[in-house]
CSV table of C-alpha atoms and ligand atoms in Angstrom, one decimal:
chain,number,residue,atom,x,y,z
A,881,UNK,CA,0.3,30.0,199.0
A,882,UNK,CA,-0.3,29.2,195.3
A,883,UNK,CA,3.1,29.2,194.0
A,884,UNK,CA,4.8,27.1,196.7
A,885,UNK,CA,7.0,24.4,195.2
A,886,UNK,CA,5.7,21.5,197.3
A,887,UNK,CA,6.9,17.9,196.8
A,888,UNK,CA,3.6,17.1,195.1
A,889,UNK,CA,3.9,19.9,192.5
A,890,UNK,CA,7.5,18.9,191.9
A,891,UNK,CA,6.4,15.4,191.1
A,892,UNK,CA,3.5,16.6,189.0
A,893,UNK,CA,5.9,18.9,187.1
A,894,UNK,CA,8.3,16.0,186.3
A,895,UNK,CA,5.4,13.7,185.3
A,896,UNK,CA,4.4,16.4,182.9
A,897,UNK,CA,7.8,16.9,181.5
A,898,UNK,CA,8.3,13.1,181.3
A,899,UNK,CA,5.2,12.5,179.3
A,900,UNK,CA,6.3,15.1,176.7
A,901,UNK,CA,9.8,13.8,176.3
A,902,UNK,CA,10.4,12.5,172.8
A,903,UNK,CA,11.5,9.1,174.3
A,904,UNK,CA,8.2,8.6,176.0
A,905,UNK,CA,6.2,7.3,173.2
A,906,UNK,CA,4.8,3.9,172.7
A,907,UNK,CA,7.5,1.3,172.3
A,908,UNK,CA,8.1,0.1,168.7
A,909,UNK,CA,5.8,2.9,167.5
A,910,UNK,CA,2.8,1.1,168.9
A,911,UNK,CA,3.0,-1.4,166.0
A,912,UNK,CA,1.6,-4.3,168.0
A,913,UNK,CA,-1.6,-2.5,169.2
A,914,UNK,CA,-4.4,-5.0,169.0
A,915,UNK,CA,-2.2,-7.8,167.9
A,916,UNK,CA,-3.2,-11.2,169.4
A,917,UNK,CA,-1.4,-14.4,170.0
A,918,UNK,CA,-3.8,-17.3,169.4
A,919,UNK,CA,-3.2,-21.0,170.0
A,920,UNK,CA,-4.9,-23.2,167.5
A,921,UNK,CA,-5.0,-27.0,167.2
A,922,UNK,CA,-6.5,-28.4,164.0
A,923,UNK,CA,-8.1,-31.8,164.8
A,924,UNK,CA,-7.8,-33.3,161.3
A,925,UNK,CA,-5.9,-32.9,158.0
A,926,UNK,CA,-8.6,-30.9,156.3
A,927,UNK,CA,-8.7,-28.3,159.1
A,928,UNK,CA,-4.9,-28.1,159.0
A,929,UNK,CA,-4.9,-27.6,155.3
A,930,UNK,CA,-7.6,-24.9,155.4
A,931,UNK,CA,-5.9,-23.1,158.3
A,932,UNK,CA,-2.5,-23.1,156.5
A,933,UNK,CA,-4.2,-21.5,153.5
A,934,UNK,CA,-5.7,-18.8,155.8
A,935,UNK,CA,-2.4,-18.2,157.7
A,936,UNK,CA,-0.7,-17.7,154.4
A,937,UNK,CA,-3.4,-15.3,153.1
A,938,UNK,CA,-3.4,-13.3,156.4
A,939,UNK,CA,0.4,-13.3,156.6
A,940,UNK,CA,0.4,-14.3,160.3
A,941,UNK,CA,3.6,-14.5,162.3
A,942,UNK,CA,4.1,-18.1,163.3
A,943,UNK,CA,5.6,-18.4,166.8
A,944,UNK,CA,5.5,-22.1,167.2
A,945,UNK,CA,6.1,-24.0,165.0
A,946,UNK,CA,8.1,-21.6,162.9
A,947,UNK,CA,6.9,-22.7,159.4
A,948,UNK,CA,3.6,-23.6,157.8
A,949,UNK,CA,5.2,-26.8,156.5
A,950,UNK,CA,5.2,-28.2,160.1
A,951,UNK,CA,1.5,-27.8,160.6
A,952,UNK,CA,-0.7,-30.9,160.4
A,953,UNK,CA,-3.3,-32.7,162.4
A,954,UNK,CA,-3.1,-32.0,166.2
A,955,UNK,CA,-0.2,-29.5,165.8
A,956,UNK,CA,-0.3,-27.0,168.6
A,957,UNK,CA,0.2,-23.7,166.7
A,958,UNK,CA,0.8,-20.3,168.3
A,959,UNK,CA,0.2,-17.5,165.8
A,960,UNK,CA,0.5,-13.7,166.1
A,961,UNK,CA,-2.0,-11.8,164.1
A,962,UNK,CA,-2.5,-8.1,163.5
A,963,UNK,CA,-5.5,-6.3,164.7
A,964,UNK,CA,-7.4,-6.7,161.4
A,965,UNK,CA,-6.5,-10.3,160.6
A,966,UNK,CA,-7.2,-11.5,164.1
A,967,UNK,CA,-10.9,-10.7,163.6
A,968,UNK,CA,-11.0,-12.7,160.3
A,969,UNK,CA,-9.2,-15.6,161.9
A,970,UNK,CA,-11.3,-15.7,165.0
A,971,UNK,CA,-14.6,-15.6,163.0
A,972,UNK,CA,-13.3,-18.4,160.9
A,973,UNK,CA,-12.3,-20.5,164.0
A,974,UNK,CA,-15.7,-19.9,165.6
A,975,UNK,CA,-17.7,-20.7,162.5
A,976,UNK,CA,-15.7,-23.9,161.8
A,977,UNK,CA,-15.7,-24.9,165.5
A,978,UNK,CA,-11.9,-25.2,165.6
A,979,UNK,CA,-10.3,-25.5,169.0
A,980,UNK,CA,-8.4,-22.3,170.0
A,981,UNK,CA,-7.3,-20.1,172.9
A,982,UNK,CA,-6.4,-16.5,172.9
A,983,UNK,CA,-3.0,-16.4,174.7
A,984,UNK,CA,-2.5,-12.7,174.4
A,985,UNK,CA,-5.3,-10.2,173.7
A,986,UNK,CA,-3.2,-7.1,173.1
A,987,UNK,CA,0.5,-7.7,172.5
A,988,UNK,CA,1.3,-4.0,172.7
A,989,UNK,CA,0.0,-3.8,176.2
A,990,UNK,CA,2.2,-6.8,177.3
A,991,UNK,CA,5.3,-5.1,175.7
A,992,UNK,CA,4.5,-1.8,177.4
A,993,UNK,CA,4.0,-3.5,180.7
A,994,UNK,CA,7.4,-5.3,180.5
A,995,UNK,CA,9.1,-2.2,179.1
A,996,UNK,CA,12.5,-3.6,178.8
A,997,UNK,CA,13.6,-1.3,176.1
A,998,UNK,CA,16.3,0.0,178.4
A,999,UNK,CA,15.9,3.6,177.2
A,1000,UNK,CA,14.2,4.7,180.4
A,1001,UNK,CA,16.1,2.5,182.7
A,1002,UNK,CA,18.7,3.7,185.1
A,1003,UNK,CA,22.0,2.6,183.8
A,1004,UNK,CA,24.0,0.8,186.4
A,1005,UNK,CA,27.8,0.6,186.3
A,1006,UNK,CA,29.2,-2.6,184.8
A,1007,UNK,CA,30.4,-3.8,188.1
A,1008,UNK,CA,26.8,-4.0,189.2
A,1009,UNK,CA,25.5,-5.5,186.0
A,1010,UNK,CA,22.0,-6.8,186.4
A,1011,UNK,CA,21.8,-10.4,185.1
A,1012,UNK,CA,18.0,-10.5,185.6
A,1013,UNK,CA,17.3,-8.0,182.9
A,1014,UNK,CA,17.3,-8.1,179.2
A,1015,UNK,CA,20.1,-6.1,177.7
A,1016,UNK,CA,20.6,-4.3,174.4
A,1017,UNK,CA,23.4,-5.3,172.0
A,1018,UNK,CA,25.4,-2.3,173.0
A,1019,UNK,CA,25.1,-3.2,176.7
A,1020,UNK,CA,26.1,-6.8,176.1
A,1021,UNK,CA,29.2,-5.8,174.1
A,1022,UNK,CA,30.3,-3.3,176.8
A,1023,UNK,CA,29.7,-6.1,179.4
A,1024,UNK,CA,31.9,-8.5,177.4
A,1025,UNK,CA,34.8,-6.0,177.2
A,1026,UNK,CA,34.4,-5.5,181.0
A,1027,UNK,CA,34.5,-9.3,181.8
A,1028,UNK,CA,37.5,-9.6,179.5
A,1029,UNK,CA,39.3,-6.8,181.4
A,1030,UNK,CA,38.3,-7.9,184.9
A,1031,UNK,CA,39.1,-11.6,184.6
A,1032,UNK,CA,42.3,-11.8,182.5
A,1033,UNK,CA,43.4,-15.1,184.0
A,1034,UNK,CA,40.1,-16.9,183.0
A,1035,UNK,CA,38.6,-14.9,180.1
A,1036,UNK,CA,39.7,-13.9,176.7
A,1037,UNK,CA,37.7,-12.2,174.0
A,1038,UNK,CA,38.0,-12.2,170.3
A,1039,UNK,CA,35.9,-11.6,167.2
A,1040,UNK,CA,35.3,-14.4,164.6
A,1041,UNK,CA,34.2,-12.1,161.8
A,1042,UNK,CA,31.7,-9.4,160.9
A,1043,UNK,CA,27.9,-9.5,160.5
A,1044,UNK,CA,26.1,-8.5,157.3
A,1045,UNK,CA,25.8,-4.9,158.7
A,1046,UNK,CA,29.4,-4.9,159.7
A,1047,UNK,CA,29.2,-5.6,163.5
A,1048,UNK,CA,31.9,-7.7,165.1
A,1049,UNK,CA,31.0,-11.2,166.1
A,1050,UNK,CA,32.4,-11.5,169.6
A,1051,UNK,CA,33.2,-14.7,171.4
A,1052,UNK,CA,34.4,-15.1,175.0
A,1053,UNK,CA,36.7,-17.9,175.8
A,1054,UNK,CA,36.5,-19.1,179.4
A,1055,UNK,CA,39.0,-21.5,181.0
A,1056,UNK,CA,42.1,-21.8,183.0
A,1057,UNK,CA,45.1,-21.3,180.8
A,1058,UNK,CA,47.0,-24.6,180.3
A,1059,UNK,CA,50.5,-24.6,179.1
A,1060,UNK,CA,51.3,-28.3,178.6
A,1061,UNK,CA,48.3,-29.7,176.7
A,1062,UNK,CA,45.7,-28.6,174.2
A,1063,UNK,CA,42.4,-28.5,176.1
A,1064,UNK,CA,39.2,-29.9,174.9
A,1065,UNK,CA,36.4,-27.4,174.5
A,1066,UNK,CA,32.7,-26.7,174.5
A,1067,UNK,CA,31.0,-24.1,172.3
A,1068,UNK,CA,27.8,-22.3,173.4
A,1069,UNK,CA,25.9,-19.9,171.2
A,1070,UNK,CA,22.9,-17.8,172.0
A,1071,UNK,CA,20.6,-15.6,169.9
A,1072,UNK,CA,20.7,-17.3,166.5
A,1073,UNK,CA,17.1,-16.2,166.4
A,1074,UNK,CA,16.8,-12.6,167.2
A,1075,UNK,CA,13.5,-12.5,169.1
A,1076,UNK,CA,14.5,-15.3,171.5
A,1077,UNK,CA,15.8,-12.9,174.1
A,1078,UNK,CA,16.2,-15.4,176.9
A,1079,UNK,CA,19.1,-16.9,174.9
A,1080,UNK,CA,21.6,-14.0,175.2
A,1081,UNK,CA,20.6,-13.7,178.9
A,1082,UNK,CA,21.5,-17.3,179.5
A,1083,UNK,CA,24.9,-16.9,177.8
A,1084,UNK,CA,25.7,-14.0,180.1
A,1085,UNK,CA,24.4,-15.9,183.1
A,1086,UNK,CA,26.7,-18.8,182.3
A,1087,UNK,CA,29.7,-16.5,182.2
A,1088,UNK,CA,28.8,-14.8,185.5
A,1089,UNK,CA,28.1,-18.2,187.3
A,1090,UNK,CA,31.3,-19.8,185.9
A,1091,UNK,CA,33.4,-16.9,187.2
A,1092,UNK,CA,31.7,-16.5,190.5
A,1093,UNK,CA,31.7,-20.2,191.4
A,1094,UNK,CA,35.1,-21.2,190.0
A,1095,UNK,CA,36.7,-21.1,193.5
A,1096,UNK,CA,33.8,-22.4,195.4
A,1097,UNK,CA,32.3,-25.2,193.3
A,1098,UNK,CA,34.6,-28.2,192.6
A,1099,UNK,CA,32.6,-29.2,189.5
A,1100,UNK,CA,32.9,-25.7,187.9
A,1101,UNK,CA,36.6,-25.7,188.8
A,1102,UNK,CA,37.0,-29.0,187.0
A,1103,UNK,CA,35.1,-27.8,183.9
A,1104,UNK,CA,37.2,-24.6,183.6
A,1105,UNK,CA,40.5,-26.4,184.4
A,1106,UNK,CA,40.0,-29.3,181.9
A,1107,UNK,CA,37.9,-27.5,179.2
A,1108,UNK,CA,37.8,-24.2,177.4
A,1109,UNK,CA,34.2,-22.8,177.0
A,1110,UNK,CA,33.6,-20.6,174.0
A,1111,UNK,CA,30.5,-18.4,174.5
A,1112,UNK,CA,28.9,-16.4,171.8
A,1113,UNK,CA,26.2,-14.4,173.6
A,1114,UNK,CA,24.6,-12.9,170.5
A,1115,UNK,CA,25.1,-14.9,167.3
A,1116,UNK,CA,22.7,-12.9,165.1
A,1117,UNK,CA,23.8,-9.4,166.2
A,1118,UNK,CA,22.0,-7.5,163.4
A,1119,UNK,CA,18.7,-9.2,164.0
A,1120,UNK,CA,19.0,-8.8,167.8
A,1121,UNK,CA,19.7,-5.1,167.5
A,1122,UNK,CA,16.7,-4.8,165.1
A,1123,UNK,CA,14.5,-6.7,167.6
A,1124,UNK,CA,15.3,-3.9,170.1
A,1125,UNK,CA,14.9,-0.9,167.9
A,1126,UNK,CA,12.2,-1.8,165.3
A,1127,UNK,CA,10.5,-5.2,165.4
A,1128,UNK,CA,10.4,-7.1,168.7
A,1129,UNK,CA,9.5,-10.3,166.9
A,1130,UNK,CA,12.2,-10.3,164.2
A,1131,UNK,CA,13.7,-13.8,163.9
A,1132,UNK,CA,16.1,-13.8,160.9
A,1133,UNK,CA,19.4,-12.0,160.0
A,1134,UNK,CA,19.2,-8.6,158.3
A,1135,UNK,CA,20.8,-9.4,154.9
A,1136,UNK,CA,19.2,-8.3,151.7
A,1137,UNK,CA,19.6,-10.0,148.4
A,1138,UNK,CA,17.6,-9.4,145.2
A,1139,UNK,CA,14.2,-9.6,146.9
A,1140,UNK,CA,11.9,-7.3,148.8
A,1141,UNK,CA,12.1,-9.2,152.1
A,1142,UNK,CA,15.1,-9.0,154.5
A,1143,UNK,CA,16.9,-11.7,156.3
A,1144,UNK,CA,17.7,-15.4,156.3
A,1145,UNK,CA,17.0,-18.0,159.0
A,1146,UNK,CA,20.4,-18.5,160.5
A,1147,UNK,CA,19.4,-21.9,161.6
A,1148,UNK,CA,18.5,-23.1,158.1
A,1149,UNK,CA,21.6,-21.7,156.4
A,1150,UNK,CA,24.3,-24.2,157.4
A,1151,UNK,CA,25.9,-26.5,154.7
A,1152,UNK,CA,24.1,-29.6,155.7
A,1153,UNK,CA,21.2,-30.9,153.5
A,1154,UNK,CA,20.8,-27.2,152.8
A,1155,UNK,CA,17.3,-26.1,151.9
A,1156,UNK,CA,15.8,-29.5,151.8
A,1157,UNK,CA,12.9,-30.5,154.1
A,1158,UNK,CA,11.8,-28.0,156.8
A,1159,UNK,CA,13.3,-24.9,155.2
A,1160,UNK,CA,11.7,-22.4,152.9
A,1161,UNK,CA,13.0,-21.1,149.5
A,1162,UNK,CA,10.8,-18.0,149.9
A,1163,UNK,CA,12.8,-14.9,151.0
A,1164,UNK,CA,9.8,-13.6,153.0
A,1165,UNK,CA,9.3,-16.7,155.1
A,1166,UNK,CA,10.6,-17.0,158.6
A,1167,UNK,CA,12.5,-20.2,157.7
A,1168,UNK,CA,14.1,-18.9,154.5
A,1169,UNK,CA,17.3,-20.9,153.9
A,1170,UNK,CA,19.0,-18.1,152.0
A,1171,UNK,CA,20.2,-17.9,148.4
A,1172,UNK,CA,22.9,-20.5,149.0
A,1173,UNK,CA,24.5,-22.4,152.0
A,1174,UNK,CA,26.5,-20.1,154.3
A,1175,UNK,CA,25.3,-17.0,152.5
A,1176,UNK,CA,25.1,-15.3,155.9
A,1177,UNK,CA,28.4,-14.0,157.1
A,1178,UNK,CA,27.5,-14.9,160.7
A,1179,UNK,CA,26.9,-18.5,159.8
A,1180,UNK,CA,30.1,-18.6,157.7
A,1181,UNK,CA,32.2,-17.1,160.5
A,1182,UNK,CA,30.9,-19.5,163.1
A,1183,UNK,CA,31.2,-22.6,160.8
A,1184,UNK,CA,34.8,-21.6,159.9
A,1185,UNK,CA,35.8,-21.2,163.5
A,1186,UNK,CA,34.1,-24.5,164.6
A,1187,UNK,CA,35.7,-26.3,161.6
A,1188,UNK,CA,39.2,-25.2,162.6
A,1189,UNK,CA,38.6,-26.2,166.2
A,1190,UNK,CA,36.6,-29.4,165.4
A,1191,UNK,CA,39.3,-31.7,166.8
A,1192,UNK,CA,39.1,-30.0,170.2
A,1193,UNK,CA,35.4,-29.1,170.6
A,1194,UNK,CA,33.6,-32.0,172.2
A,1195,UNK,CA,30.2,-30.3,172.5
A,1196,UNK,CA,28.3,-27.7,170.6
A,1197,UNK,CA,25.3,-26.1,172.3
A,1198,UNK,CA,22.9,-23.7,170.8
A,1199,UNK,CA,20.4,-21.9,173.0
A,1200,UNK,CA,16.9,-21.1,171.6
A,1201,UNK,CA,13.4,-20.6,173.0
A,1202,UNK,CA,10.6,-21.5,173.4
A,1203,UNK,CA,9.4,-25.1,173.9
A,1204,UNK,CA,11.2,-26.6,176.9
A,1205,UNK,CA,13.1,-29.2,175.0
A,1206,UNK,CA,16.6,-30.6,174.7
A,1207,UNK,CA,17.2,-31.7,171.1
A,1208,UNK,CA,20.0,-33.4,169.3
A,1209,UNK,CA,20.7,-34.6,165.7
A,1210,UNK,CA,19.4,-35.4,163.4
A,1211,UNK,CA,17.2,-32.6,162.5
A,1212,UNK,CA,17.1,-33.5,158.8
A,1213,UNK,CA,16.2,-37.2,159.0
A,1214,UNK,CA,14.6,-39.7,161.3
A,1215,UNK,CA,17.6,-42.0,161.4
A,1216,UNK,CA,19.5,-42.4,164.7
A,1217,UNK,CA,23.0,-40.9,165.0
A,1218,UNK,CA,25.9,-43.4,165.4
A,1219,UNK,CA,26.6,-42.5,169.0
A,1220,UNK,CA,23.0,-42.2,169.9
A,1221,UNK,CA,23.3,-44.0,173.3
A,1222,UNK,CA,26.0,-41.6,174.5
A,1223,UNK,CA,24.1,-38.5,173.4
A,1224,UNK,CA,20.7,-39.7,174.5
A,1225,UNK,CA,22.0,-40.5,178.0
A,1226,UNK,CA,23.7,-37.1,178.2
A,1227,UNK,CA,20.4,-35.5,177.3
A,1228,UNK,CA,18.4,-37.5,179.7
A,1229,UNK,CA,20.8,-36.8,182.6
A,1230,UNK,CA,20.9,-33.1,181.7
A,1231,UNK,CA,17.1,-32.9,181.7
A,1232,UNK,CA,16.9,-34.6,185.1
A,1233,UNK,CA,19.4,-32.2,186.5
A,1234,UNK,CA,17.4,-29.3,185.2
A,1235,UNK,CA,14.2,-30.6,186.7
A,1236,UNK,CA,15.7,-30.8,190.2
A,1237,UNK,CA,15.7,-27.0,190.5
A,1238,UNK,CA,12.0,-26.1,190.0
A,1239,UNK,CA,10.4,-29.3,188.7
A,1240,UNK,CA,10.2,-28.0,185.2
A,1241,UNK,CA,9.8,-30.7,182.6
A,1242,UNK,CA,11.7,-30.8,179.4
A,1243,UNK,CA,11.2,-33.2,176.5
A,1244,UNK,CA,14.3,-34.6,175.0
A,1245,UNK,CA,15.2,-36.5,171.8
A,1246,UNK,CA,16.3,-36.2,168.2
A,1247,UNK,CA,15.1,-32.8,166.8
A,1248,UNK,CA,13.4,-34.5,163.8
A,1249,UNK,CA,11.0,-36.6,165.8
A,1250,UNK,CA,10.7,-34.4,169.0
A,1251,UNK,CA,10.2,-31.0,167.3
A,1252,UNK,CA,10.1,-31.3,163.5
A,1253,UNK,CA,12.3,-32.0,160.5
A,1254,UNK,CA,14.5,-29.2,159.5
A,1255,UNK,CA,17.5,-29.0,157.2
A,1256,UNK,CA,20.6,-26.7,157.3
A,1257,UNK,CA,20.6,-26.5,161.1
A,1258,UNK,CA,23.7,-25.8,163.2
A,1259,UNK,CA,23.5,-28.9,165.4
A,1260,UNK,CA,23.4,-31.2,162.3
A,1261,UNK,CA,26.3,-29.3,160.7
A,1262,UNK,CA,28.4,-29.4,163.9
A,1263,UNK,CA,27.6,-33.1,164.4
A,1264,UNK,CA,28.5,-34.0,160.8
A,1265,UNK,CA,31.7,-32.1,161.0
A,1266,UNK,CA,33.1,-34.2,163.9
A,1267,UNK,CA,31.7,-32.7,167.1
A,1268,UNK,CA,30.3,-35.8,168.9
A,1269,UNK,CA,27.8,-34.0,171.3
A,1270,UNK,CA,25.6,-31.3,169.7
A,1271,UNK,CA,22.4,-30.0,171.3
A,1272,UNK,CA,19.8,-27.3,170.8
A,1273,UNK,CA,18.1,-26.1,174.0
A,1274,UNK,CA,14.6,-24.7,173.6
A,1275,UNK,CA,14.2,-22.8,176.9
A,1276,UNK,CA,11.1,-21.7,178.8
A,1277,UNK,CA,8.2,-21.5,178.4
A,1278,UNK,CA,5.7,-23.6,176.5
A,1279,UNK,CA,3.8,-20.6,175.1
A,1280,UNK,CA,2.1,-18.8,178.0
A,1281,UNK,CA,4.6,-15.9,177.6
A,1282,UNK,CA,6.4,-17.3,174.5
A,1283,UNK,CA,9.0,-14.8,173.3
A,1284,UNK,CA,7.9,-12.3,176.0
A,1285,UNK,CA,9.2,-14.3,178.9
A,1286,UNK,CA,9.1,-11.7,181.8
A,1287,UNK,CA,12.3,-10.7,183.5
A,1288,UNK,CA,11.0,-12.2,186.8
A,1289,UNK,CA,11.5,-15.6,185.2
A,1290,UNK,CA,15.1,-15.0,184.1
A,1291,UNK,CA,16.6,-16.3,187.3
A,1292,UNK,CA,14.7,-19.6,187.6
A,1293,UNK,CA,15.1,-20.3,183.8
A,1294,UNK,CA,18.9,-19.6,183.9
A,1295,UNK,CA,19.4,-21.4,187.2
A,1296,UNK,CA,17.9,-24.7,185.9
A,1297,UNK,CA,19.5,-24.4,182.5
A,1298,UNK,CA,22.9,-23.9,184.2
A,1299,UNK,CA,22.4,-27.3,185.9
A,1300,UNK,CA,21.8,-29.0,182.5
A,1301,UNK,CA,24.7,-27.3,180.8
A,1302,UNK,CA,27.1,-28.2,183.6
A,1303,UNK,CA,25.8,-31.8,183.5
A,1304,UNK,CA,26.6,-32.0,179.8
A,1305,UNK,CA,30.1,-30.5,180.4
A,1306,UNK,CA,30.9,-33.1,183.0
A,1307,UNK,CA,29.5,-35.9,180.9
A,1308,UNK,CA,31.8,-35.2,178.0
A,1309,UNK,CA,34.8,-35.4,180.3
A,1310,UNK,CA,33.9,-39.0,180.9
A,1311,UNK,CA,34.3,-41.8,178.4
A,1312,UNK,CA,31.2,-43.2,176.8
A,1313,UNK,CA,31.2,-46.3,174.6
B,2593,LIG,ZN1,15.3,-20.4,167.7
């Protein structure tokens, strides 16, 4: 019978409807079709100089390192290029015999394959929140309200201000309420850079693990009894939202001053050696320091909060990706910090703890010499304002997936990072001289 509504025709019907639904178009309007990510290593200063001029002309998106100023001889550089400019760049590399590898051949295809936009995903209830998925800003905020309501004895939630586009800047405070003494604290922020999606995932993972293991794990019990942990899952809320809706590789905030380009690098905007080495004065650059220090309301709100709490906060942690590094001050100079031995041993122990999970190796050291010189960074600001332990984590990986770390790697990445963060928390409870 022709018109019988069999299972097969039913499926075909839905496939047909599905492909014509307005939501089923290419993610991000197919803007990354043909984009490549190419790893390039100049072997001498002349090659580096010529490449930098070409990157600038082609307006490539630097993934690692984040600014042209960091590129020199032997610098491993991951660049994203559009379909047109990648042909120019590849021809140049071949003709000049410069070492390079194509890490991603068609970025759009990788994004489509991962399809984590959330629009077509089945929405689970908040009590069955999936911590092994990337979540939109809206989902993360609803989750924060839910955690605040569900664990009133261990969690409180507040906003430290408003973003440029007027969104609240929410922070969760975790810890057993103490009546007799003022507790020491740790601050963890994630998502200063919008495209580093593994950051906000880790902040949520930390909260989940802390609350789930509080009664089972004596070290977690100790941490939450003796310390308050402030968690800011999405620091750069406007940028993060934009990275979900419009440009997956957006890094900066979304402010607009008197220029054609949007956004400021929220990790170059702090009032510490503002806009000196390793930051750009050009509003279109990814490391633009802003028109003045703390021009970004997100940076201003966080620095005001941290400054008020500086006598209690013993450690400041900022979660980034990607590089697999644990960095501490200074970023802006090569000089060692006064309590170098305490901080360096905390970092070394944390990295060893991390490695015990899956054998993943992290480099550790001062940000200036381990990664590159940068001014106006949050770890330098926090350190210079009296917080004795300040770290920036650069999570997985080292460039194979880069900012598109697949969801299947969320669990191992967060599990190992959790060990490092707990190790630091326990370290600061001990005296170090
Ligand atoms: Zn970052």
